[in-house]
PDB file of C-alpha atoms in Angstrom:
ATOM      1  CA  MET A   1      90.121  55.451  73.506  1.00 71.00           C
ATOM      2  CA  VAL A   2      90.924  58.961  74.741  1.00 76.00           C
ATOM      3  CA  ILE A   3      92.749  61.220  72.020  1.00 82.00           C
ATOM      4  CA  LEU A   4      95.197  63.808  73.332  1.00 87.00           C
ATOM      5  CA  HIS A   5      95.352  66.842  71.112  1.00 91.00           C
ATOM      6  CA  ARG A   6      98.569  68.749  71.086  1.00 93.00           C
ATOM      7  CA  GLN A   7      97.764  72.277  70.396  1.00 95.00           C
ATOM      8  CA  HIS A   8      99.140  75.788  70.750  1.00 95.00           C
ATOM      9  CA  VAL A   9      98.121  79.445  71.028  1.00 97.00           C
ATOM     10  CA  THR A  10      99.868  82.762  70.866  1.00 97.00           C
ATOM     11  CA  ILE A  11      99.597  84.858  74.075  1.00 96.00           C
ATOM     12  CA  HIS A  12     101.214  88.251  74.335  1.00 94.00           C
ATOM     13  CA  GLY A  13     103.282  87.330  71.259  1.00 95.00           C
ATOM     14  CA  HIS A  14     104.614  83.994  72.936  1.00 96.00           C
ATOM     15  CA  ASP A  15     103.717  80.547  71.809  1.00 97.00           C
ATOM     16  CA  VAL A  16     102.052  78.401  74.445  1.00 97.00           C
ATOM     17  CA  ARG A  17     101.717  74.625  73.790  1.00 97.00           C
ATOM     18  CA  TYR A  18      99.178  72.535  75.618  1.00 98.00           C
ATOM     19  CA  VAL A  19      97.376  69.234  75.583  1.00 97.00           C
ATOM     20  CA  ARG A  20      93.668  69.151  75.412  1.00 97.00           C
ATOM     21  CA  ALA A  21      91.590  65.973  75.791  1.00 97.00           C
ATOM     22  CA  GLY A  22      88.147  64.845  76.776  1.00 96.00           C
ATOM     23  CA  GLU A  23      84.730  66.535  77.489  1.00 95.00           C
ATOM     24  CA  GLY A  24      83.060  67.759  80.604  1.00 96.00           C
ATOM     25  CA  PRO A  25      84.194  69.875  83.527  1.00 97.00           C
ATOM     26  CA  VAL A  26      87.466  71.443  83.048  1.00 98.00           C
ATOM     27  CA  ILE A  27      90.627  70.361  84.970  1.00 98.00           C
ATOM     28  CA  LEU A  28      93.791  72.461  84.472  1.00 98.00           C
ATOM     29  CA  LEU A  29      97.033  70.493  85.147  1.00 98.00           C
ATOM     30  CA  ILE A  30     100.172  72.517  85.916  1.00 98.00           C
ATOM     31  CA  HIS A  31     103.558  70.667  85.862  1.00 97.00           C
ATOM     32  CA  GLY A  32     106.521  71.278  88.016  1.00 95.00           C
ATOM     33  CA  ILE A  33     109.879  73.116  87.501  1.00 93.00           C
ATOM     34  CA  ALA A  34     111.844  71.682  84.570  1.00 88.00           C
ATOM     35  CA  GLY A  35     108.803  69.670  83.709  1.00 91.00           C
ATOM     36  CA  SER A  36     106.130  69.734  80.954  1.00 93.00           C
ATOM     37  CA  ALA A  37     102.649  68.536  80.212  1.00 95.00           C
ATOM     38  CA  ARG A  38     104.169  64.961  79.444  1.00 93.00           C
ATOM     39  CA  THR A  39     104.287  64.371  83.226  1.00 94.00           C
ATOM     40  CA  TRP A  40     100.479  64.130  83.191  1.00 96.00           C
ATOM     41  CA  ARG A  41     100.112  61.875  80.215  1.00 93.00           C
ATOM     42  CA  GLU A  42      98.811  58.769  82.059  1.00 93.00           C
ATOM     43  CA  ALA A  43      96.673  60.801  84.315  1.00 96.00           C
ATOM     44  CA  THR A  44      95.335  62.889  81.371  1.00 96.00           C
ATOM     45  CA  GLU A  45      94.102  59.753  79.635  1.00 94.00           C
ATOM     46  CA  GLY A  46      92.240  58.593  82.815  1.00 96.00           C
ATOM     47  CA  LEU A  47      90.851  62.026  83.733  1.00 97.00           C
ATOM     48  CA  ALA A  48      89.763  62.924  80.159  1.00 96.00           C
ATOM     49  CA  GLU A  49      87.176  59.949  80.263  1.00 95.00           C
ATOM     50  CA  GLU A  50      84.744  62.187  82.203  1.00 95.00           C
ATOM     51  CA  HIS A  51      86.454  65.682  82.039  1.00 97.00           C
ATOM     52  CA  THR A  52      87.963  68.300  79.747  1.00 97.00           C
ATOM     53  CA  VAL A  53      91.628  68.235  80.474  1.00 98.00           C
ATOM     54  CA  ILE A  54      94.022  71.143  79.671  1.00 98.00           C
ATOM     55  CA  ALA A  55      97.700  70.551  80.421  1.00 98.00           C
ATOM     56  CA  PRO A  56      99.950  73.288  79.168  1.00 98.00           C
ATOM     57  CA  ASP A  57     103.795  73.642  79.034  1.00 97.00           C
ATOM     58  CA  LEU A  58     104.369  76.704  81.289  1.00 97.00           C
ATOM     59  CA  ILE A  59     106.370  79.529  79.480  1.00 96.00           C
ATOM     60  CA  GLY A  60     109.962  78.577  79.642  1.00 94.00           C
ATOM     61  CA  HIS A  61     109.146  74.782  79.752  1.00 93.00           C
ATOM     62  CA  GLY A  62     108.575  72.036  77.269  1.00 92.00           C
ATOM     63  CA  GLU A  63     107.722  73.335  73.865  1.00 93.00           C
ATOM     64  CA  SER A  64     106.365  76.649  75.050  1.00 96.00           C
ATOM     65  CA  ALA A  65     108.314  79.907  74.302  1.00 96.00           C
ATOM     66  CA  LYS A  66     111.231  80.788  76.416  1.00 94.00           C
ATOM     67  CA  PRO A  67     111.529  84.496  76.455  1.00 93.00           C
ATOM     68  CA  ILE A  68     113.671  86.812  78.672  1.00 88.00           C
ATOM     69  CA  GLY A  69     111.075  87.973  81.230  1.00 88.00           C
ATOM     70  CA  ASP A  70     109.224  87.263  84.470  1.00 92.00           C
ATOM     71  CA  TYR A  71     109.212  83.650  85.793  1.00 94.00           C
ATOM     72  CA  SER A  72     107.798  84.214  89.018  1.00 94.00           C
ATOM     73  CA  LEU A  73     104.716  82.510  90.526  1.00 96.00           C
ATOM     74  CA  GLY A  74     102.576  85.556  89.903  1.00 95.00           C
ATOM     75  CA  ALA A  75     103.579  85.780  86.203  1.00 96.00           C
ATOM     76  CA  HIS A  76     102.829  82.090  85.668  1.00 97.00           C
ATOM     77  CA  ALA A  77      99.394  82.453  87.335  1.00 97.00           C
ATOM     78  CA  SER A  78      98.599  85.519  85.115  1.00 96.00           C
ATOM     79  CA  GLY A  79      99.653  83.513  82.102  1.00 97.00           C
ATOM     80  CA  LEU A  80      97.319  80.586  82.863  1.00 98.00           C
ATOM     81  CA  ARG A  81      94.475  83.033  83.520  1.00 97.00           C
ATOM     82  CA  ASP A  82      95.174  84.346  80.021  1.00 97.00           C
ATOM     83  CA  LEU A  83      95.351  80.797  78.522  1.00 98.00           C
ATOM     84  CA  LEU A  84      91.929  80.091  79.992  1.00 97.00           C
ATOM     85  CA  GLY A  85      90.567  83.335  78.635  1.00 97.00           C
ATOM     86  CA  VAL A  86      91.983  82.549  75.100  1.00 97.00           C
ATOM     87  CA  LEU A  87      90.318  79.003  75.284  1.00 97.00           C
ATOM     88  CA  GLU A  88      86.894  80.659  76.466  1.00 96.00           C
ATOM     89  CA  ILE A  89      87.034  78.567  79.719  1.00 97.00           C
ATOM     90  CA  PRO A  90      85.704  80.813  82.478  1.00 95.00           C
ATOM     91  CA  ARG A  91      86.622  78.419  85.383  1.00 96.00           C
ATOM     92  CA  ALA A  92      88.389  75.147  86.121  1.00 97.00           C
ATOM     93  CA  THR A  93      89.564  72.865  88.796  1.00 98.00           C
ATOM     94  CA  VAL A  94      93.192  73.689  89.206  1.00 98.00           C
ATOM     95  CA  VAL A  95      95.855  70.863  89.819  1.00 98.00           C
ATOM     96  CA  GLY A  96      99.369  71.818  90.465  1.00 98.00           C
ATOM     97  CA  HIS A  97     102.434  69.635  91.061  1.00 98.00           C
ATOM     98  CA  SER A  98     105.564  70.938  92.975  1.00 97.00           C
ATOM     99  CA  PHE A  99     106.299  74.239  91.636  1.00 97.00           C
ATOM    100  CA  GLY A 100     103.077  74.027  89.770  1.00 97.00           C
ATOM    101  CA  GLY A 101     101.263  73.738  93.211  1.00 97.00           C
ATOM    102  CA  GLY A 102     102.753  77.176  94.054  1.00 97.00           C
ATOM    103  CA  VAL A 103     101.469  78.412  90.782  1.00 97.00           C
ATOM    104  CA  ALA A 104      98.014  76.892  91.382  1.00 97.00           C
ATOM    105  CA  MET A 105      97.886  78.561  94.825  1.00 96.00           C
ATOM    106  CA  GLN A 106      98.942  81.841  93.346  1.00 95.00           C
ATOM    107  CA  LEU A 107      96.249  81.491  90.585  1.00 95.00           C
ATOM    108  CA  ALA A 108      93.518  80.915  93.214  1.00 92.00           C
ATOM    109  CA  TYR A 109      94.836  83.848  95.297  1.00 90.00           C
ATOM    110  CA  GLN A 110      95.229  86.456  92.357  1.00 90.00           C
ATOM    111  CA  HIS A 111      92.277  85.234  90.385  1.00 92.00           C
ATOM    112  CA  PRO A 112      89.622  83.368  92.301  1.00 90.00           C
ATOM    113  CA  GLU A 113      86.976  83.910  89.677  1.00 91.00           C
ATOM    114  CA  CYS A 114      88.948  81.282  87.465  1.00 93.00           C
ATOM    115  CA  CYS A 115      89.108  78.577  90.161  1.00 94.00           C
ATOM    116  CA  GLU A 116      86.540  75.917  91.208  1.00 95.00           C
ATOM    117  CA  ARG A 117      88.609  73.540  93.087  1.00 96.00           C
ATOM    118  CA  LEU A 118      92.202  73.076  94.173  1.00 97.00           C
ATOM    119  CA  VAL A 119      94.393  70.000  93.993  1.00 98.00           C
ATOM    120  CA  LEU A 120      97.942  70.284  95.427  1.00 98.00           C
ATOM    121  CA  VAL A 121     100.306  67.461  94.491  1.00 98.00           C
ATOM    122  CA  ALA A 122     103.596  67.436  96.459  1.00 97.00           C
ATOM    123  CA  SER A 123     103.255  71.206  96.312  1.00 97.00           C
ATOM    124  CA  GLY A 124     105.863  73.961  96.747  1.00 96.00           C
ATOM    125  CA  GLY A 125     105.189  76.925  98.624  1.00 95.00           C
ATOM    126  CA  LEU A 126     104.245  75.275 101.876  1.00 96.00           C
ATOM    127  CA  GLY A 127     107.579  75.629 103.982  1.00 95.00           C
ATOM    128  CA  PRO A 128     111.184  76.340 103.491  1.00 95.00           C
ATOM    129  CA  GLU A 129     112.473  72.751 103.281  1.00 95.00           C
ATOM    130  CA  VAL A 130     113.535  71.496  99.931  1.00 95.00           C
ATOM    131  CA  SER A 131     116.133  69.075  98.486  1.00 92.00           C
ATOM    132  CA  TRP A 132     119.758  70.021  98.769  1.00 90.00           C
ATOM    133  CA  MET A 133     120.116  69.609  95.028  1.00 87.00           C
ATOM    134  CA  LEU A 134     117.594  72.489  94.214  1.00 89.00           C
ATOM    135  CA  ARG A 135     119.425  74.743  96.902  1.00 91.00           C
ATOM    136  CA  ALA A 136     122.818  73.905  95.239  1.00 89.00           C
ATOM    137  CA  LEU A 137     121.495  74.882  91.682  1.00 87.00           C
ATOM    138  CA  ALA A 138     120.299  78.200  93.126  1.00 88.00           C
ATOM    139  CA  LEU A 139     123.846  79.133  94.335  1.00 88.00           C
ATOM    140  CA  PRO A 140     125.137  82.349  92.781  1.00 87.00           C
ATOM    141  CA  GLY A 141     127.416  81.452  89.907  1.00 85.00           C
ATOM    142  CA  SER A 142     126.229  77.881  89.864  1.00 77.00           C
ATOM    143  CA  GLU A 143     125.008  78.434  86.265  1.00 72.00           C
ATOM    144  CA  LEU A 144     128.567  78.600  85.025  1.00 66.00           C
ATOM    145  CA  LEU A 145     128.871  74.862  85.728  1.00 67.00           C
ATOM    146  CA  TRP A 146     125.636  73.793  84.162  1.00 61.00           C
ATOM    147  CA  PRO A 147     127.046  73.092  80.661  1.00 66.00           C
ATOM    148  CA  ILE A 148     129.358  70.539  82.323  1.00 61.00           C
ATOM    149  CA  ILE A 149     126.613  69.171  84.677  1.00 59.00           C
ATOM    150  CA  PHE A 150     123.905  68.968  81.913  1.00 59.00           C
ATOM    151  CA  PRO A 151     125.858  68.167  78.647  1.00 56.00           C
ATOM    152  CA  SER A 152     123.801  67.379  75.554  1.00 54.00           C
ATOM    153  CA  PHE A 153     125.707  64.355  74.571  1.00 44.00           C
ATOM    154  CA  VAL A 154     124.798  62.692  77.989  1.00 46.00           C
ATOM    155  CA  ARG A 155     121.211  63.576  77.451  1.00 45.00           C
ATOM    156  CA  ASP A 156     121.227  62.209  73.862  1.00 47.00           C
ATOM    157  CA  ARG A 157     123.019  59.039  74.744  1.00 46.00           C
ATOM    158  CA  GLY A 158     121.182  58.622  78.166  1.00 43.00           C
ATOM    159  CA  THR A 159     117.659  58.905  76.383  1.00 46.00           C
ATOM    160  CA  GLU A 160     118.952  56.278  73.781  1.00 44.00           C
ATOM    161  CA  VAL A 161     119.926  53.857  76.460  1.00 42.00           C
ATOM    162  CA  GLY A 162     116.779  54.582  78.538  1.00 45.00           C
ATOM    163  CA  ARG A 163     114.562  53.623  75.512  1.00 46.00           C
ATOM    164  CA  ALA A 164     116.385  50.589  74.889  1.00 43.00           C
ATOM    165  CA  LEU A 165     116.059  49.414  78.468  1.00 42.00           C
ATOM    166  CA  TRP A 166     112.310  50.318  78.396  1.00 44.00           C
ATOM    167  CA  ARG A 167     111.895  48.172  75.296  1.00 50.00           C
ATOM    168  CA  TRP A 168     113.632  45.297  76.944  1.00 52.00           C
ATOM    169  CA  GLY A 169     111.576  45.584  80.178  1.00 52.00           C
ATOM    170  CA  LEU A 170     114.528  46.439  82.203  1.00 43.00           C
ATOM    171  CA  LEU A 171     113.367  49.895  83.265  1.00 47.00           C
ATOM    172  CA  ARG A 172     109.804  50.515  84.513  1.00 50.00           C
ATOM    173  CA  SER A 173     110.191  53.345  87.023  1.00 58.00           C
ATOM    174  CA  SER A 174     108.001  56.289  86.482  1.00 70.00           C
ATOM    175  CA  ARG A 175     109.984  58.242  89.123  1.00 66.00           C
ATOM    176  CA  LEU A 176     113.322  57.749  87.193  1.00 68.00           C
ATOM    177  CA  GLU A 177     111.613  58.666  83.998  1.00 73.00           C
ATOM    178  CA  GLU A 178     110.427  62.083  85.402  1.00 75.00           C
ATOM    179  CA  MET A 179     113.651  62.764  86.956  1.00 69.00           C
ATOM    180  CA  TRP A 180     115.400  61.988  83.581  1.00 63.00           C
ATOM    181  CA  ARG A 181     113.035  64.215  81.644  1.00 70.00           C
ATOM    182  CA  SER A 182     113.875  67.104  84.017  1.00 68.00           C
ATOM    183  CA  TYR A 183     117.531  66.494  83.925  1.00 65.00           C
ATOM    184  CA  SER A 184     117.673  66.095  80.143  1.00 70.00           C
ATOM    185  CA  SER A 185     115.766  69.286  79.564  1.00 70.00           C
ATOM    186  CA  LEU A 186     118.423  71.396  81.013  1.00 72.00           C
ATOM    187  CA  ALA A 187     120.887  70.220  78.336  1.00 70.00           C
ATOM    188  CA  ASP A 188     119.531  73.076  76.213  1.00 75.00           C
ATOM    189  CA  SER A 189     120.763  76.594  76.842  1.00 77.00           C
ATOM    190  CA  PRO A 190     117.268  78.242  76.479  1.00 81.00           C
ATOM    191  CA  ASN A 191     115.729  75.789  79.029  1.00 82.00           C
ATOM    192  CA  ARG A 192     118.655  76.268  81.362  1.00 84.00           C
ATOM    193  CA  ARG A 193     118.133  80.171  81.335  1.00 87.00           C
ATOM    194  CA  ALA A 194     114.221  79.802  81.942  1.00 88.00           C
ATOM    195  CA  PHE A 195     115.061  77.149  84.632  1.00 87.00           C
ATOM    196  CA  LEU A 196     117.449  79.538  86.493  1.00 88.00           C
ATOM    197  CA  ARG A 197     115.067  82.451  86.553  1.00 91.00           C
ATOM    198  CA  THR A 198     112.179  80.181  87.660  1.00 93.00           C
ATOM    199  CA  LEU A 199     114.218  78.445  90.367  1.00 92.00           C
ATOM    200  CA  ARG A 200     115.616  81.604  91.820  1.00 93.00           C
ATOM    201  CA  SER A 201     112.228  83.057  91.980  1.00 93.00           C
ATOM    202  CA  VAL A 202     111.279  80.542  94.700  1.00 95.00           C
ATOM    203  CA  VAL A 203     114.490  78.919  96.117  1.00 94.00           C
ATOM    204  CA  ASP A 204     117.714  80.217  97.474  1.00 92.00           C
ATOM    205  CA  THR A 205     120.373  78.544  99.571  1.00 90.00           C
ATOM    206  CA  ARG A 206     118.096  78.607 102.617  1.00 91.00           C
ATOM    207  CA  GLY A 207     115.426  76.672 100.801  1.00 94.00           C
ATOM    208  CA  GLN A 208     112.057  77.754  99.662  1.00 95.00           C
ATOM    209  CA  VAL A 209     111.663  81.526 100.107  1.00 93.00           C
ATOM    210  CA  VAL A 210     108.005  81.897  98.941  1.00 92.00           C
ATOM    211  CA  SER A 211     105.310  80.591 101.457  1.00 91.00           C
ATOM    212  CA  ALA A 212     101.492  80.574 101.024  1.00 91.00           C
ATOM    213  CA  MET A 213     101.064  79.453 104.678  1.00 90.00           C
ATOM    214  CA  ASP A 214      99.710  82.806 105.872  1.00 87.00           C
ATOM    215  CA  ARG A 215      97.195  82.875 103.108  1.00 85.00           C
ATOM    216  CA  LEU A 216      95.814  79.351 103.158  1.00 87.00           C
ATOM    217  CA  TYR A 217      92.723  80.373 105.030  1.00 83.00           C
ATOM    218  CA  LEU A 218      91.531  81.861 101.822  1.00 80.00           C
ATOM    219  CA  ALA A 219      91.136  78.283 100.381  1.00 81.00           C
ATOM    220  CA  ALA A 220      88.289  77.728 102.978  1.00 79.00           C
ATOM    221  CA  TRP A 221      85.876  78.706 100.281  1.00 84.00           C
ATOM    222  CA  MET A 222      87.321  76.270  97.693  1.00 91.00           C
ATOM    223  CA  PRO A 223      87.139  72.506  97.831  1.00 95.00           C
ATOM    224  CA  THR A 224      90.799  71.349  98.280  1.00 97.00           C
ATOM    225  CA  VAL A 225      92.566  67.967  98.208  1.00 98.00           C
ATOM    226  CA  ILE A 226      96.238  67.495  99.055  1.00 98.00           C
ATOM    227  CA  ILE A 227      98.184  64.519  97.498  1.00 98.00           C
ATOM    228  CA  TRP A 228     101.760  63.531  98.666  1.00 98.00           C
ATOM    229  CA  GLY A 229     103.875  60.507  98.441  1.00 97.00           C
ATOM    230  CA  ASP A 230     105.219  59.253 101.738  1.00 96.00           C
ATOM    231  CA  GLN A 231     108.649  58.787 100.383  1.00 95.00           C
ATOM    232  CA  ASP A 232     109.064  62.219  98.804  1.00 96.00           C
ATOM    233  CA  ASN A 233     112.805  63.327  98.992  1.00 93.00           C
ATOM    234  CA  ILE A 234     112.327  66.665  97.244  1.00 94.00           C
ATOM    235  CA  ILE A 235     109.638  68.261  99.374  1.00 97.00           C
ATOM    236  CA  PRO A 236     108.852  66.604 102.707  1.00 97.00           C
ATOM    237  CA  VAL A 237     105.394  65.086 103.137  1.00 98.00           C
ATOM    238  CA  ALA A 238     105.199  67.124 106.492  1.00 97.00           C
ATOM    239  CA  HIS A 239     104.297  70.024 104.348  1.00 97.00           C
ATOM    240  CA  GLY A 240     101.236  68.263 103.175  1.00 97.00           C
ATOM    241  CA  TYR A 241     100.243  67.582 106.751  1.00 97.00           C
ATOM    242  CA  ALA A 242     100.742  71.143 107.714  1.00 96.00           C
ATOM    243  CA  ALA A 243      98.668  72.500 104.722  1.00 96.00           C
ATOM    244  CA  HIS A 244      95.866  69.965 105.459  1.00 96.00           C
ATOM    245  CA  GLU A 245      95.650  71.494 108.974  1.00 94.00           C
ATOM    246  CA  ALA A 246      95.753  75.011 107.587  1.00 92.00           C
ATOM    247  CA  ILE A 247      93.009  74.714 105.075  1.00 92.00           C
ATOM    248  CA  PRO A 248      89.593  74.232 106.684  1.00 87.00           C
ATOM    249  CA  GLY A 249      87.683  71.274 105.126  1.00 91.00           C
ATOM    250  CA  SER A 250      90.597  69.986 103.074  1.00 95.00           C
ATOM    251  CA  ARG A 251      91.322  66.401 102.199  1.00 97.00           C
ATOM    252  CA  LEU A 252      94.622  64.679 102.502  1.00 98.00           C
ATOM    253  CA  GLU A 253      95.613  61.734 100.444  1.00 98.00           C
ATOM    254  CA  ILE A 254      98.986  60.048 101.142  1.00 98.00           C
ATOM    255  CA  PHE A 255     100.278  57.572  98.509  1.00 98.00           C
ATOM    256  CA  GLU A 256     102.370  54.983 100.267  1.00 97.00           C
ATOM    257  CA  GLY A 257     105.581  54.023  98.454  1.00 95.00           C
ATOM    258  CA  ALA A 258     105.445  57.127  96.127  1.00 95.00           C
ATOM    259  CA  ASP A 259     108.105  59.632  95.841  1.00 94.00           C
ATOM    260  CA  HIS A 260     107.842  63.220  94.504  1.00 95.00           C
ATOM    261  CA  PHE A 261     105.639  62.329  91.448  1.00 95.00           C
ATOM    262  CA  PRO A 262     102.559  60.397  92.821  1.00 96.00           C
ATOM    263  CA  HIS A 263     100.462  61.326  89.803  1.00 96.00           C
ATOM    264  CA  ALA A 264     103.008  59.507  87.543  1.00 94.00           C
ATOM    265  CA  GLU A 265     104.109  56.783  89.949  1.00 94.00           C
ATOM    266  CA  GLN A 266     100.431  55.720  90.727  1.00 95.00           C
ATOM    267  CA  PRO A 267      98.397  57.253  88.005  1.00 95.00           C
ATOM    268  CA  GLU A 268      95.345  55.031  88.511  1.00 96.00           C
ATOM    269  CA  ARG A 269      95.039  55.967  92.115  1.00 97.00           C
ATOM    270  CA  PHE A 270      95.607  59.666  91.329  1.00 98.00           C
ATOM    271  CA  VAL A 271      92.918  59.565  88.725  1.00 98.00           C
ATOM    272  CA  GLU A 272      90.561  57.828  91.163  1.00 98.00           C
ATOM    273  CA  VAL A 273      91.185  60.385  94.010  1.00 98.00           C
ATOM    274  CA  VAL A 274      90.838  63.432  91.573  1.00 98.00           C
ATOM    275  CA  SER A 275      87.626  61.925  89.909  1.00 98.00           C
ATOM    276  CA  ASP A 276      86.039  61.163  93.249  1.00 97.00           C
ATOM    277  CA  PHE A 277      86.874  64.606  94.502  1.00 98.00           C
ATOM    278  CA  MET A 278      85.329  66.206  91.367  1.00 96.00           C
ATOM    279  CA  ALA A 279      82.241  64.165  91.728  1.00 96.00           C
ATOM    280  CA  SER A 280      81.784  64.648  95.422  1.00 96.00           C
ATOM    281  CA  THR A 281      82.287  68.384  95.722  1.00 95.00           C
ATOM    282  CA  ILE A 282      80.695  71.503  94.029  1.00 92.00           C
ATOM    283  CA  PRO A 283      82.645  74.419  92.887  1.00 90.00           C
ATOM    284  CA  GLY A 284      83.822  77.033  95.514  1.00 82.00           C
ATOM    285  CA  GLY A 285      81.650  80.044  96.168  1.00 65.00           C
ATOM    286  CA  GLY A 286      83.696  82.473  94.193  1.00 62.00           C
ATOM    287  CA  PRO A 287      85.079  85.891  94.585  1.00 58.00           C
ATOM    288  CA  GLU A 288      82.300  87.182  96.912  1.00 60.00           C
ATOM    289  CA  THR A 289      83.006  84.355  99.343  1.00 63.00           C
ATOM    290  CA  TYR A 290      86.738  85.180  99.002  1.00 63.00           C
ATOM    291  CA  HIS A 291      86.232  88.762  99.666  1.00 66.00           C
ATOM    292  CA  ASP A 292      84.245  87.778 102.818  1.00 72.00           C
ATOM    293  CA  LEU A 293      87.168  85.668 104.156  1.00 69.00           C
ATOM    294  CA  LEU A 294      89.687  88.263 103.303  1.00 71.00           C
ATOM    295  CA  VAL A 295      88.111  91.154 105.334  1.00 74.00           C
ATOM    296  CA  SER A 296      86.999  89.062 108.380  1.00 72.00           C
ATOM    297  CA  TYR A 297      90.207  87.009 108.827  1.00 66.00           C
ATOM    298  CA  ARG A 298      92.144  87.562 112.138  1.00 66.00           C
ATOM    299  CA  PRO A 299      95.440  85.778 112.228  1.00 64.00           C
ATOM    300  CA  SER A 300      96.554  83.786 115.189  1.00 59.00           C
ATOM    301  CA  SER A 301      99.905  84.425 116.614  1.00 50.00           C
ATOM    302  CA  ASP A 302     101.452  81.107 115.328  1.00 52.00           C
ATOM    303  CA  VAL A 303     100.654  81.758 111.652  1.00 50.00           C
ATOM    304  CA  PRO A 304     104.062  81.589 109.840  1.00 50.00           C
ATOM    305  CA  SER A 305     105.126  84.548 107.581  1.00 48.00           C
ATOM    306  CA  ASN A 306     107.166  84.625 104.476  1.00 45.00           C
ATOM    307  CA  PRO A 307     110.722  84.105 105.226  1.00 42.00           C
TER     308      PRO A 307
END
């Protein structure tokens, strides 16, 4: 039986909570916006049978600190580099879901020395399209309504009802569970403030405003697999196909029937795909190869730029 160890470290004066499990090659799991390490629980148990799994709560999320500060992709990427440094982990296979996929790509871009492989799960940062709900929450002044939209009494009562339904066998939807966790986390004022700063760093009324598409050629040196649910209603699966075409040698795994949380909705298949990916690839060439790609690249005229 795999034991999940809930631990914490202090980085730059801020408490960072993380889950650690297993032994072997290191996998870093990065959750999405309004999420936490809990989203990876079932996947962690499977992956930790042959790997060391590190699943942090990003700053501003879960049980980690929620300071006033920078919540951009770059800031999160630097924070994860520092977490690996504190844990004396030189390199890891980096797995990112949704917003965490954007962080994973930024980590590989800013700190290639830390990254051996890349796994993008329904990743953000690959095109402007995103759900209307996130665009609406990014509207100027929308935060004034959040105490009404996300009241604590609804969270508390809803969690109580959800647990009862789960015990009675009437609720067995991982997707609904993940959506509820995200919603209920916003009932607390510190979480809402951190969520707002995070959301507005990547989304406005037009959609996603940060794109990695013009830099994906740099992932050619790094083994990459892209995982998406074909029913995703948050970020369209078309982004996965586009990223697959843009990253030479990448793999694409489409989970039929899965929505925006394929790792939680189909954890056994997710573990199988990632474990096979780890076993069948060798770590990327490192910063020297990255440098060669950077200086030799000549963009084609159809490469999209940041909006």
